[in-house]
Each structure stands twice: as C-alpha cells, then as structure tokens.
Short mmCIF file of C-alpha atoms and ligand atoms in Angstrom, two decimals:
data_model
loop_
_atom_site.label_atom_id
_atom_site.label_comp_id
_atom_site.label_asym_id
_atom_site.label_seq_id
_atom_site.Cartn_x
_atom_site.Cartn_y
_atom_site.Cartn_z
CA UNK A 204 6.37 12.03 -25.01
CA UNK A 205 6.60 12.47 -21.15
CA UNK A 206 9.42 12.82 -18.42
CA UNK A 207 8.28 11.42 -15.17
CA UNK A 208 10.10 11.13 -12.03
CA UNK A 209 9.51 8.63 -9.55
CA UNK A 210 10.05 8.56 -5.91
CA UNK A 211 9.83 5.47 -3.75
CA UNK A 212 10.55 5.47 0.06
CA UNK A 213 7.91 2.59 1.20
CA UNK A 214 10.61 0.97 3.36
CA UNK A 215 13.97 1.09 3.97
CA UNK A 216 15.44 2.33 0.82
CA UNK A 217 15.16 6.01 -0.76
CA UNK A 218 15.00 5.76 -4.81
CA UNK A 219 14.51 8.16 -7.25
CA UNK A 220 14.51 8.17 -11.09
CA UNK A 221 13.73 9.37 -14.70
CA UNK A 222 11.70 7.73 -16.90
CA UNK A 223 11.09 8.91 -20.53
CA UNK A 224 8.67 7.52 -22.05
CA UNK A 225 10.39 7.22 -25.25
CA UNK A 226 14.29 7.42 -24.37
CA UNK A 227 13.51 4.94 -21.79
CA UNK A 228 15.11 5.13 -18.19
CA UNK A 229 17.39 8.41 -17.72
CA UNK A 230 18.96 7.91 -14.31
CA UNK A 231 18.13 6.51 -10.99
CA UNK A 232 19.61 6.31 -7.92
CA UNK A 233 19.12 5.04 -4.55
CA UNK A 234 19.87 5.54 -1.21
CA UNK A 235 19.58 2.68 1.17
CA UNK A 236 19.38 2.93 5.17
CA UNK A 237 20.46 -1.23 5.33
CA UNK A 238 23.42 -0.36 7.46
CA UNK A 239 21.95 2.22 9.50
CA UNK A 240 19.02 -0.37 10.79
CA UNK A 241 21.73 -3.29 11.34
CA UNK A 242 22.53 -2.61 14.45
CA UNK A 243 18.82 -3.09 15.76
CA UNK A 244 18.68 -5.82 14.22
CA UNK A 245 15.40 -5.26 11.47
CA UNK A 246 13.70 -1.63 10.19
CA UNK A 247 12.97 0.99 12.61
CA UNK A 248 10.15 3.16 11.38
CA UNK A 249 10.68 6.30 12.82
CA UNK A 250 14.69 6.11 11.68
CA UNK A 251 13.35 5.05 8.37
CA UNK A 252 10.75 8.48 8.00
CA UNK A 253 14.04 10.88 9.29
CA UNK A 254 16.39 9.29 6.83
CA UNK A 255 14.11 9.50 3.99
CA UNK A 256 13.63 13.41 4.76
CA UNK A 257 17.47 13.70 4.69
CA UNK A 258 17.71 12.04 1.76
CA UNK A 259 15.07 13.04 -0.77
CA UNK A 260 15.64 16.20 -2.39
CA UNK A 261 19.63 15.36 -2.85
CA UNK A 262 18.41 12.43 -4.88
CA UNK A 263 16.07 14.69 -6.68
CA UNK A 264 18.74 16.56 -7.53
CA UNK A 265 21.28 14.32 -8.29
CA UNK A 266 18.99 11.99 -10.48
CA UNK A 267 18.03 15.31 -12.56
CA UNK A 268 22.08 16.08 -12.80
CA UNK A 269 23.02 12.64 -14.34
CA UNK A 270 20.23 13.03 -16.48
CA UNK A 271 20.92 16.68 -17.45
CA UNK A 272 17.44 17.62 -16.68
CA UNK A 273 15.97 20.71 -15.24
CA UNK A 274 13.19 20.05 -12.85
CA UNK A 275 10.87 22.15 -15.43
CA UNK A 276 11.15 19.37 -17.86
CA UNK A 277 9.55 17.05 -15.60
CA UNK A 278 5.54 16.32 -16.71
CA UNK A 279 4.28 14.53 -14.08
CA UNK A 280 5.34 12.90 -10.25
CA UNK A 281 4.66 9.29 -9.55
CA UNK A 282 5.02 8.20 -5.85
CA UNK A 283 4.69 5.28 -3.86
CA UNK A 284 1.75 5.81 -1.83
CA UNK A 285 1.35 2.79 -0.44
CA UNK A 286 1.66 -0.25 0.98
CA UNK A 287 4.61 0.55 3.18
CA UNK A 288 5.74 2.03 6.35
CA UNK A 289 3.30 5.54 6.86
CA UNK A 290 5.86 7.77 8.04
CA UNK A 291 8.14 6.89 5.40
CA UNK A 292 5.38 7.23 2.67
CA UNK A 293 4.26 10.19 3.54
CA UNK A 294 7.58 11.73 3.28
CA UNK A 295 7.84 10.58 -0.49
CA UNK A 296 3.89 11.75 -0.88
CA UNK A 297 5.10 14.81 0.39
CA UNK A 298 7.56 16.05 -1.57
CA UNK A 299 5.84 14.58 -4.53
CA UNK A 300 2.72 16.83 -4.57
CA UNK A 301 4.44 19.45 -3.32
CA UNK A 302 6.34 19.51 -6.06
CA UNK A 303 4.11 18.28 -8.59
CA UNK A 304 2.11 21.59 -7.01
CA UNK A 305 4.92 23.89 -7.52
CA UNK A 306 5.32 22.82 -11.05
CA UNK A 307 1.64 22.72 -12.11
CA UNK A 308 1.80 18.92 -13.19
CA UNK A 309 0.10 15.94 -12.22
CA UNK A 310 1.20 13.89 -9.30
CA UNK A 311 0.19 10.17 -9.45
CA UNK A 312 0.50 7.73 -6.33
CA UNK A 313 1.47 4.24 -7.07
CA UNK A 314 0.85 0.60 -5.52
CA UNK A 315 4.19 -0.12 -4.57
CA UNK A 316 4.09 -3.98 -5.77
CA UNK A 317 2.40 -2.75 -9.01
CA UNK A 318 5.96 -1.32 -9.38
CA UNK A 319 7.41 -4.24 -9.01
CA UNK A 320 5.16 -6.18 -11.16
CA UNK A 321 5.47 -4.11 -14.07
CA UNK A 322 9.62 -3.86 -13.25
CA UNK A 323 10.48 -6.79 -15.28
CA UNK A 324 9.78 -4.62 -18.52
CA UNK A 325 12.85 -2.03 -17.63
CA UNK A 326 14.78 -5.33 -18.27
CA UNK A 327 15.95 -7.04 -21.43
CA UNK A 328 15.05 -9.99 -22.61
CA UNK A 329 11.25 -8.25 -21.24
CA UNK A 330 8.49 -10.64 -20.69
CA UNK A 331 5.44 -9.93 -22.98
CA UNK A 332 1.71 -10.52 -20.86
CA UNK A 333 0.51 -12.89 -19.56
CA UNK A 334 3.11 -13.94 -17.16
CA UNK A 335 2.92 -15.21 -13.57
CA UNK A 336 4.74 -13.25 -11.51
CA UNK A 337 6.09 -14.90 -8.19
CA UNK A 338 7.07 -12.06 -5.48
CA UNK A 339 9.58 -12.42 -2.58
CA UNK A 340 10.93 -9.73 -0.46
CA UNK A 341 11.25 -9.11 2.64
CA UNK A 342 7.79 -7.64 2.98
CA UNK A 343 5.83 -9.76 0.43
CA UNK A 344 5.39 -13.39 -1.16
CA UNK A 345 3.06 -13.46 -3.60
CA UNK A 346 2.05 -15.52 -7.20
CA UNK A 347 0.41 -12.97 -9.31
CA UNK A 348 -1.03 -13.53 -12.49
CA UNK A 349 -0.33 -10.16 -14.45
CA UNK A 350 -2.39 -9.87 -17.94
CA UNK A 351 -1.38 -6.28 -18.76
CA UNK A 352 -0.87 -3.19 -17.02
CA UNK A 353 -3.85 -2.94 -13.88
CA UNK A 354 -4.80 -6.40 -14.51
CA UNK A 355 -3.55 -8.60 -11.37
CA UNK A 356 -4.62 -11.53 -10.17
CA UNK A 357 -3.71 -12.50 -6.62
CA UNK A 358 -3.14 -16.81 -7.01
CA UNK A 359 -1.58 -17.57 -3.87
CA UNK A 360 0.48 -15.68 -0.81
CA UNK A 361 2.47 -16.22 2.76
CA UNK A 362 -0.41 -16.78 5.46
CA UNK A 363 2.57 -15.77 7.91
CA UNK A 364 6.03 -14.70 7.45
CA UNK A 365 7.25 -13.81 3.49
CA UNK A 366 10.50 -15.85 2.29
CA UNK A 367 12.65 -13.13 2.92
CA UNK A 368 11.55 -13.02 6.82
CA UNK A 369 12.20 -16.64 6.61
CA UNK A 370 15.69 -16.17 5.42
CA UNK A 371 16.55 -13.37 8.24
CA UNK A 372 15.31 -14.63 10.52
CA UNK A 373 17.34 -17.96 10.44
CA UNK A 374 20.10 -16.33 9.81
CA UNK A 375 19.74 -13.97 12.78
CA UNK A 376 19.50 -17.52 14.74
CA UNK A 377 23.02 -18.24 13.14
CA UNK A 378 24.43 -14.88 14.26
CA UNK A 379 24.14 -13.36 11.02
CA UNK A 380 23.72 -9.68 9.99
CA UNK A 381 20.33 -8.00 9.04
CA UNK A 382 18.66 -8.20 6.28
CA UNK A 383 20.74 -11.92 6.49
CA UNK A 384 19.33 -13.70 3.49
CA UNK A 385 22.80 -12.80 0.96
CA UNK A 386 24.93 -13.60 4.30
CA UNK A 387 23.06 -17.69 4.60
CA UNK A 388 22.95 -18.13 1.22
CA UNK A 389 26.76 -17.44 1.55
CA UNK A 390 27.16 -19.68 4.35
CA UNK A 391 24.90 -22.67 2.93
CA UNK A 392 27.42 -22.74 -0.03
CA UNK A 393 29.79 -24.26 2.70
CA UNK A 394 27.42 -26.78 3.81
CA UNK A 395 26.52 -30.65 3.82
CA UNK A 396 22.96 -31.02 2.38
CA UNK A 397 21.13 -33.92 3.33
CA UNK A 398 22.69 -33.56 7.10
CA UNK A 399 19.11 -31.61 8.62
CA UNK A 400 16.13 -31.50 6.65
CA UNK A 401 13.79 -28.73 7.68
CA UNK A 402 9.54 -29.00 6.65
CA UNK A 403 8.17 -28.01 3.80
CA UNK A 404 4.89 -26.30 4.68
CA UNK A 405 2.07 -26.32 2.40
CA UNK A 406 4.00 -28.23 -0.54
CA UNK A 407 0.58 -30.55 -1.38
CA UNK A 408 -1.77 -28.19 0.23
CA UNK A 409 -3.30 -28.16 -3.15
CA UNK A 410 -3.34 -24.40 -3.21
CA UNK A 411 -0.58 -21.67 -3.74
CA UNK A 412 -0.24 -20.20 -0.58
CA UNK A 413 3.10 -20.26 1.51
CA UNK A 414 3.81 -20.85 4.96
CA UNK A 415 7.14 -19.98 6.40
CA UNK A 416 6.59 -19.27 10.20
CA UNK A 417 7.47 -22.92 11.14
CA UNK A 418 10.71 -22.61 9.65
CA UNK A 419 12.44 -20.50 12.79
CA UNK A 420 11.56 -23.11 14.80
CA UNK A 421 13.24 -25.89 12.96
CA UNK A 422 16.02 -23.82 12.48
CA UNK A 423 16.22 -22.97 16.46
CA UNK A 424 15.95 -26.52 17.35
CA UNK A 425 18.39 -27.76 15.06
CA UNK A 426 20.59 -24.95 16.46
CA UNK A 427 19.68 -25.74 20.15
CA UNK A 428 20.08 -29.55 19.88
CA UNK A 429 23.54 -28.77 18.40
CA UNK A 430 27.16 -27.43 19.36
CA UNK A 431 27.10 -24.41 16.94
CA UNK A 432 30.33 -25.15 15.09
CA UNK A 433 31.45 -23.42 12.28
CA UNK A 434 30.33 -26.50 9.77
CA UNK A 435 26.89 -26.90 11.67
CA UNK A 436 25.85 -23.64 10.61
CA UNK A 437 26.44 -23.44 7.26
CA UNK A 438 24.62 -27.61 7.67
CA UNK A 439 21.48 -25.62 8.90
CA UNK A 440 22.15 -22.54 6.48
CA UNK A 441 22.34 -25.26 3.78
CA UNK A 442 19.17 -27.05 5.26
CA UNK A 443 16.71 -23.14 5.64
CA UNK A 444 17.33 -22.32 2.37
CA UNK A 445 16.85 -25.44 0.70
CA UNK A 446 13.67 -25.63 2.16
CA UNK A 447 12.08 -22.17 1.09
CA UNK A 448 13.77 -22.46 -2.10
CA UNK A 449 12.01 -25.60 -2.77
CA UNK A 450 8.67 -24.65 -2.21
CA UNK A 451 8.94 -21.16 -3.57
CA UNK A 452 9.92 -23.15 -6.98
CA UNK A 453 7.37 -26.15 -6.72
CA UNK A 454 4.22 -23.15 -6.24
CA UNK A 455 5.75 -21.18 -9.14
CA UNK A 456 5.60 -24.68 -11.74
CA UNK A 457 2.16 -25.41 -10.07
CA UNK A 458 0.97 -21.41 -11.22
CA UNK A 459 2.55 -22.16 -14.45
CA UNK A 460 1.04 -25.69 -14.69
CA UNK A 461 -2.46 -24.34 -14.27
CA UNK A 462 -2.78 -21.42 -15.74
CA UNK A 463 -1.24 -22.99 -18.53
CA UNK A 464 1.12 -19.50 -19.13
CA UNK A 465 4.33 -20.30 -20.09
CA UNK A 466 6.75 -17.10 -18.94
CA UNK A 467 7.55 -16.38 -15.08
CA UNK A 468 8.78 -13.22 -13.42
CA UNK A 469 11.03 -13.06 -10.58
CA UNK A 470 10.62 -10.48 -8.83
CA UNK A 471 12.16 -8.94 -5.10
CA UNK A 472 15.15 -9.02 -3.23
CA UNK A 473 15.38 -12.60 -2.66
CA UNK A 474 15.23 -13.57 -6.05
CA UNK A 475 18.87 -13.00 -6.02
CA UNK A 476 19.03 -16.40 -4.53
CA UNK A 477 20.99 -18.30 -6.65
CA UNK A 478 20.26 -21.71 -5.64
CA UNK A 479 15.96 -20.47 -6.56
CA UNK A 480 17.11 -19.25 -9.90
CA UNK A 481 18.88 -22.42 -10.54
CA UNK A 482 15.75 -24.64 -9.61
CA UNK A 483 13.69 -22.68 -11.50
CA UNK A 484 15.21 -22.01 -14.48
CA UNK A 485 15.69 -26.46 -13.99
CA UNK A 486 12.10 -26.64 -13.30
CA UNK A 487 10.51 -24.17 -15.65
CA UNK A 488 12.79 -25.43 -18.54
CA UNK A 489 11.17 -29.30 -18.06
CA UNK A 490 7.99 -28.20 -18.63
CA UNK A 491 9.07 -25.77 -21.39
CA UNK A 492 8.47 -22.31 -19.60
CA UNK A 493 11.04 -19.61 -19.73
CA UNK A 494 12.01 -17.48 -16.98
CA UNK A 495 12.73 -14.02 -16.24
CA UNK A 496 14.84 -12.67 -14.02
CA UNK A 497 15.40 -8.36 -14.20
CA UNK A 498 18.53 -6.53 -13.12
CA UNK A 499 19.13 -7.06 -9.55
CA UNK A 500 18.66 -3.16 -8.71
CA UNK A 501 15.37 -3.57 -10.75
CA UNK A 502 14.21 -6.15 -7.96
CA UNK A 503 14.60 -4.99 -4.96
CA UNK A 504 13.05 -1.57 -4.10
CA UNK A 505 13.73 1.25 -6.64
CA UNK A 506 12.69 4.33 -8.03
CA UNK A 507 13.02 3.61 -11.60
CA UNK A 508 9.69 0.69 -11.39
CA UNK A 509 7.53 3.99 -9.79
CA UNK A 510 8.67 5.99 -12.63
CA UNK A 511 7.64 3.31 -15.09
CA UNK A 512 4.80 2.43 -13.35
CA UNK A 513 3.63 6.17 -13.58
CA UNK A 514 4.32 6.40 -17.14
CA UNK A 515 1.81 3.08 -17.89
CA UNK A 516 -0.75 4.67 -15.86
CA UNK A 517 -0.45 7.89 -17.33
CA UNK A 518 -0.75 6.16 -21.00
CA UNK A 519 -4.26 4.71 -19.12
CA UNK A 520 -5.61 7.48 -16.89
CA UNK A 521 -6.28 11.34 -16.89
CA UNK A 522 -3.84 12.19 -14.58
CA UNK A 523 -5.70 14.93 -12.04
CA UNK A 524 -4.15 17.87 -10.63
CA UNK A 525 -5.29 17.21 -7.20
CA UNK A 526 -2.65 18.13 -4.89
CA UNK A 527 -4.34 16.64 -1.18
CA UNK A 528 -2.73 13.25 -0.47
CA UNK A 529 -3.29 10.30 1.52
CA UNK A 530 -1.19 7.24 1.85
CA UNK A 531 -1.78 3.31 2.50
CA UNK A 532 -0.04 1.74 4.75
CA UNK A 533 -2.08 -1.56 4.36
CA UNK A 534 -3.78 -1.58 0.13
CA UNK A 535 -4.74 -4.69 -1.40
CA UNK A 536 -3.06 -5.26 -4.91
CA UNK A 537 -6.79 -6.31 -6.43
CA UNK A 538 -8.29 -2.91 -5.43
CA UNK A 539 -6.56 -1.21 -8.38
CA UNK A 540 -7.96 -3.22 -10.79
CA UNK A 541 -11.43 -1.92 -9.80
CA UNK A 542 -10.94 2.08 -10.19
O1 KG4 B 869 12.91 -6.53 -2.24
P1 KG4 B 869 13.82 -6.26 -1.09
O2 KG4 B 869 15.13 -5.60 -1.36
O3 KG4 B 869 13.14 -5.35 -0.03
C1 KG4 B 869 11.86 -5.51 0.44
O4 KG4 B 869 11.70 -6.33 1.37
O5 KG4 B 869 10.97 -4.83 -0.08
O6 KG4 B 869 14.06 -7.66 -0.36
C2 KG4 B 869 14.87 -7.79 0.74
C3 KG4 B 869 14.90 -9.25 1.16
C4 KG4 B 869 15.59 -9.45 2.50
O7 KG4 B 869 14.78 -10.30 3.29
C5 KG4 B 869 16.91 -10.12 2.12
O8 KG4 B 869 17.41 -10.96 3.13
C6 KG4 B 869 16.50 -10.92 0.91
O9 KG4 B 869 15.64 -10.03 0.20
N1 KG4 B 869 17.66 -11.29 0.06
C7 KG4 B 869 18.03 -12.56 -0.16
C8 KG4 B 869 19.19 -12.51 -0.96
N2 KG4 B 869 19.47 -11.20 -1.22
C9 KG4 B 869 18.52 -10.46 -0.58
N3 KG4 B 869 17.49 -13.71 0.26
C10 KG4 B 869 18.10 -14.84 -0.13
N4 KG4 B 869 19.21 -14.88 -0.90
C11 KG4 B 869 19.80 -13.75 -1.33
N5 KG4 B 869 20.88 -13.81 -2.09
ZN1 ZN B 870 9.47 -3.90 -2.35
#
C-alpha cells in the first residue's frame, strides 16, 4: 500500500497528482502554459522551464490539499525524466529528488510516453494486455504494441512531422490559434468534403509508419490557389483532417489486422478528434476489435499517468535512494524494456 506523487512538466503543461495504489487516483491537477505560448505562435522552451518553476510547488501543494494529504505520507516521487524539453524536465527532476531527498523516499524517473501508454488503465472500461496502442500528440505518433507493464514494442511511427504538427500547422495556414488542431476540427465541421482532396502518404507503403510533412504543402497550395473565403477554409479544414484521420485509422486496423490483437488504445491530445474516434470505432467494430478511448485529461499530458506509471514500476523494481539526476531530452521507448 503506497502513496506516490507524480510530477510531469516534459512540455508545455505542469501536472501533478496522487496515486494510491489501492484507493486509486487521489487528486491531480494541472497547470497548462497553452495561452501563454499563443502568441508566438508554438512552445518556447525557455518560457516553458520559468513557468514550470512558478508553478510546481503550488501544485504540490494544492494536489496534497484536495487529497488531504501531508507531504509525510507520500512513499515515493515519480517524475518525468524524459523525453521532453531539458529545461523543463529538469525543473520537475528537480524538485522531485529534492524532495524525495528531504523525505528519505525513493524518487523514480519515468519515460514520459510509458505514461501515456499505461494511462488508459486510470480509465474505465480499462483495456486488459495485449493492446496496440496508437499515439498522437503534438510531439509523438506512434503504434505500440504494449504486452504488460515495460513490455513495448515500437510497430510503426511519423518519419517527419506527428499528426498533431500536421493539424497546427494547417491550421496556422488558415489563421488559426496555436495548438490549432480543436480550432480545424471546429472549422471542418462547416465544410464541403469531397471539394479538395489532400494525399495520403504512406497509406500502401506496406509498413506502419506515417508521413505528414507533405500535408502543409497541400494545404498552402490549396490556400494560395484560392480566395480565402470563409467557406474555403473550413473546405480545406474539412479536406487536412480528413486526410490524417484517414490514415491514422487505416495503420491502426492494419496493427490490429496483423498482430491479430483485438483491443486498441487511443492515446494523446489529438485523439480528441472526433471525426478519428468515429472511423475507428467504424473500422475497428468491422473487424470485431473494440476500442478504447480514456478521459480526455488522461490523454493529453498529465500528472496522474506519472503517478501510475511510478506505482507499476515500483510493484516491478527496487526503487533506489539515489538522489543525483539526469534527464533525457531524446530516450527511445525500447530502451526500457532492456534495464
Ligand atoms: O497530448 P497533447 O496534449 O500534448 C502533447 O503534444 O504532448 O497533444 C496536443 C496536440 C496538439 O497538436 C493539438 O492541436 C492536438 O493535440 N489536438 C487535436 C484536438 N485536440 C487537441 N487535434 C485534432 N483534433 C482535436 N480535437
Ligand atoms: Zn505527451
């Protein structure tokens, strides 16, 4: 019986939480620094570090309040410690070990997709393993097969831009706000399919890797050859995100098909996309897989998947009381299985 709290500041968000492992999920809360980037138009890393240190220890706090906690209940620290921004991670390592120090318990760092991986299990209906898990943020697109807790297989991934980079950046070409992926999707509802139709990259490559660079240029031209009327837009809006969401669903039944697993995991910010939950649920359903799709705040960056994470590892590992810290800006998924 364990409390652990979990930190995550990878990117641009600042969560923290409680996990129990046997009461479940205490509190979490999150700050995020979405409208403090928007007016440069994507993430600035050095704003990103600064906010995180302003942010922290009130979350700390706060999470321990709602959860009527003292922070001597607290058994171990898990942290993201990578992959992420490095200023920004090594203000969450910080204060973890720190504190993990100051409280003589075991501070753990944690793969920030194995977080969201393992995320879908803070949800209910939870998927049991295997699943295939398909991954799109804005920092990641990924089909992982996940057979239990450290056991990841990498099955495909973006070779350039991930889906959410796809979706900001064409709406940024349609004048839209950052991260713009909500905003088009809101603005494709509007719009005439069938009038552009943008490539599909990769669809019969044969493999499960994703290529969305080429997209931004469709979307450019189609906005350059055209008087950028109200209707147009949404036309192209309608046009972008039909075409990611069409191959993001068409690799996910192809994982499914071949590894012959029948339960997928959606996973990230952008699988609040409705129209991809629609064709996949469609899709999955005609070839009799179910899918999963976790509590929005569960998908895109939180503390409460670090805390959980943590808690599976510490079920697995001897957590050490090794206080020096690094943290991994670049750290390949796979790698983890190996230690
Ligand atoms: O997982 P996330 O919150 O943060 C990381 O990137 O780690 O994902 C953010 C991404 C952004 O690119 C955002 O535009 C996209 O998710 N997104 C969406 C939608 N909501 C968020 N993309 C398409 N449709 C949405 N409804
Ligand atoms: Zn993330």
């Amino acid at each position: 019986m364990e409390l652990i709290l979990g930190i995550e500041s990878s990117c641009d968000e600042t969560g923290v939480a409680l996990y129990h492992t046997e009461r479940g999920l205490l509190a979490h809360v999150l700050h995020s620094q979405i409208a403090m980037h928007n007016e440069y138009g994507g993430v600035v890393p050095e704003l990103a570090s600064r906010d995180h240190v302003r942010y922290v220890l009130p979350l700390i706090r706060e999470v321990a309040a709602q959860a009527d906690c003292q922070l001597a209940d607290i058994d171990a620290i898990a942290y993201t410690q990578g992959p992420g921004l490095s200023g920004a991670l090594l203000v969450g390592a910080g204060v973890a070990c720190s504190l993990a120090y100051s409280l003589n318990i075991p501070a753990l760092g944690i793969h920030h997709l194995e977080g969201h991986l393992l995320s879908p299990l803070l949800s209910k209906p939870a998927p049991d393993f295997p699943f295939i898990a398909l991954l799109v943020s804005g920092g990641h697109t990924q089909l992982m097969r996940v057979d239990g807790v450290g056991r990841y297989t990498l099955l495909g991934e973006t070779l350039d831009d991930a889906a959410g980079e796809a979706f900001d950046k064409s709406a940024k070409l349609l004048g839209l706000n950052y991260p713009g992926g909500a905003e088009l999707s809101q603005l494709a509802k509007r719009g005439t399919s069938g009038r552009f139709k943008f490539p599909r990259p990769m669809l019969h490559s044969g493999d499960l890797n994703f290529s969305f660079s080429g997209l931004k240029t469709a979307v450019l031209t189609a906005s350059k050859q055209n008087a950028l009327d109200e209707q147009t837009r949404a036309d192209i809006a309608c046009a972008a995100q039909e075409a990611i969401v069409d191959v993001l669903a068409t690799k996910a039944m192809t994982a499914l098909k071949q590894s012959g697993l029948k339960q997928l995991v959606v996973a990230g910010g952008v699988g609040a996309n409705q129209l991809l939950r629609k064709q996949l649920s469609t899709s999955a359903k005609n070839i009799g897989c179910q899918v999963f799709y976790p509590d929005l705040e569960f998908c895109t960056d939180n503390g409460a998947m670090i805390a959980f994470a943590g808690a599976l590892r510490l079920q697995q590992q001897d957590a050490k009381r090794d206080y020096r810290f690094n943290v991994k800006p670049r750290w390949d998924l796979q790698e983890l299985n190996l230690e």
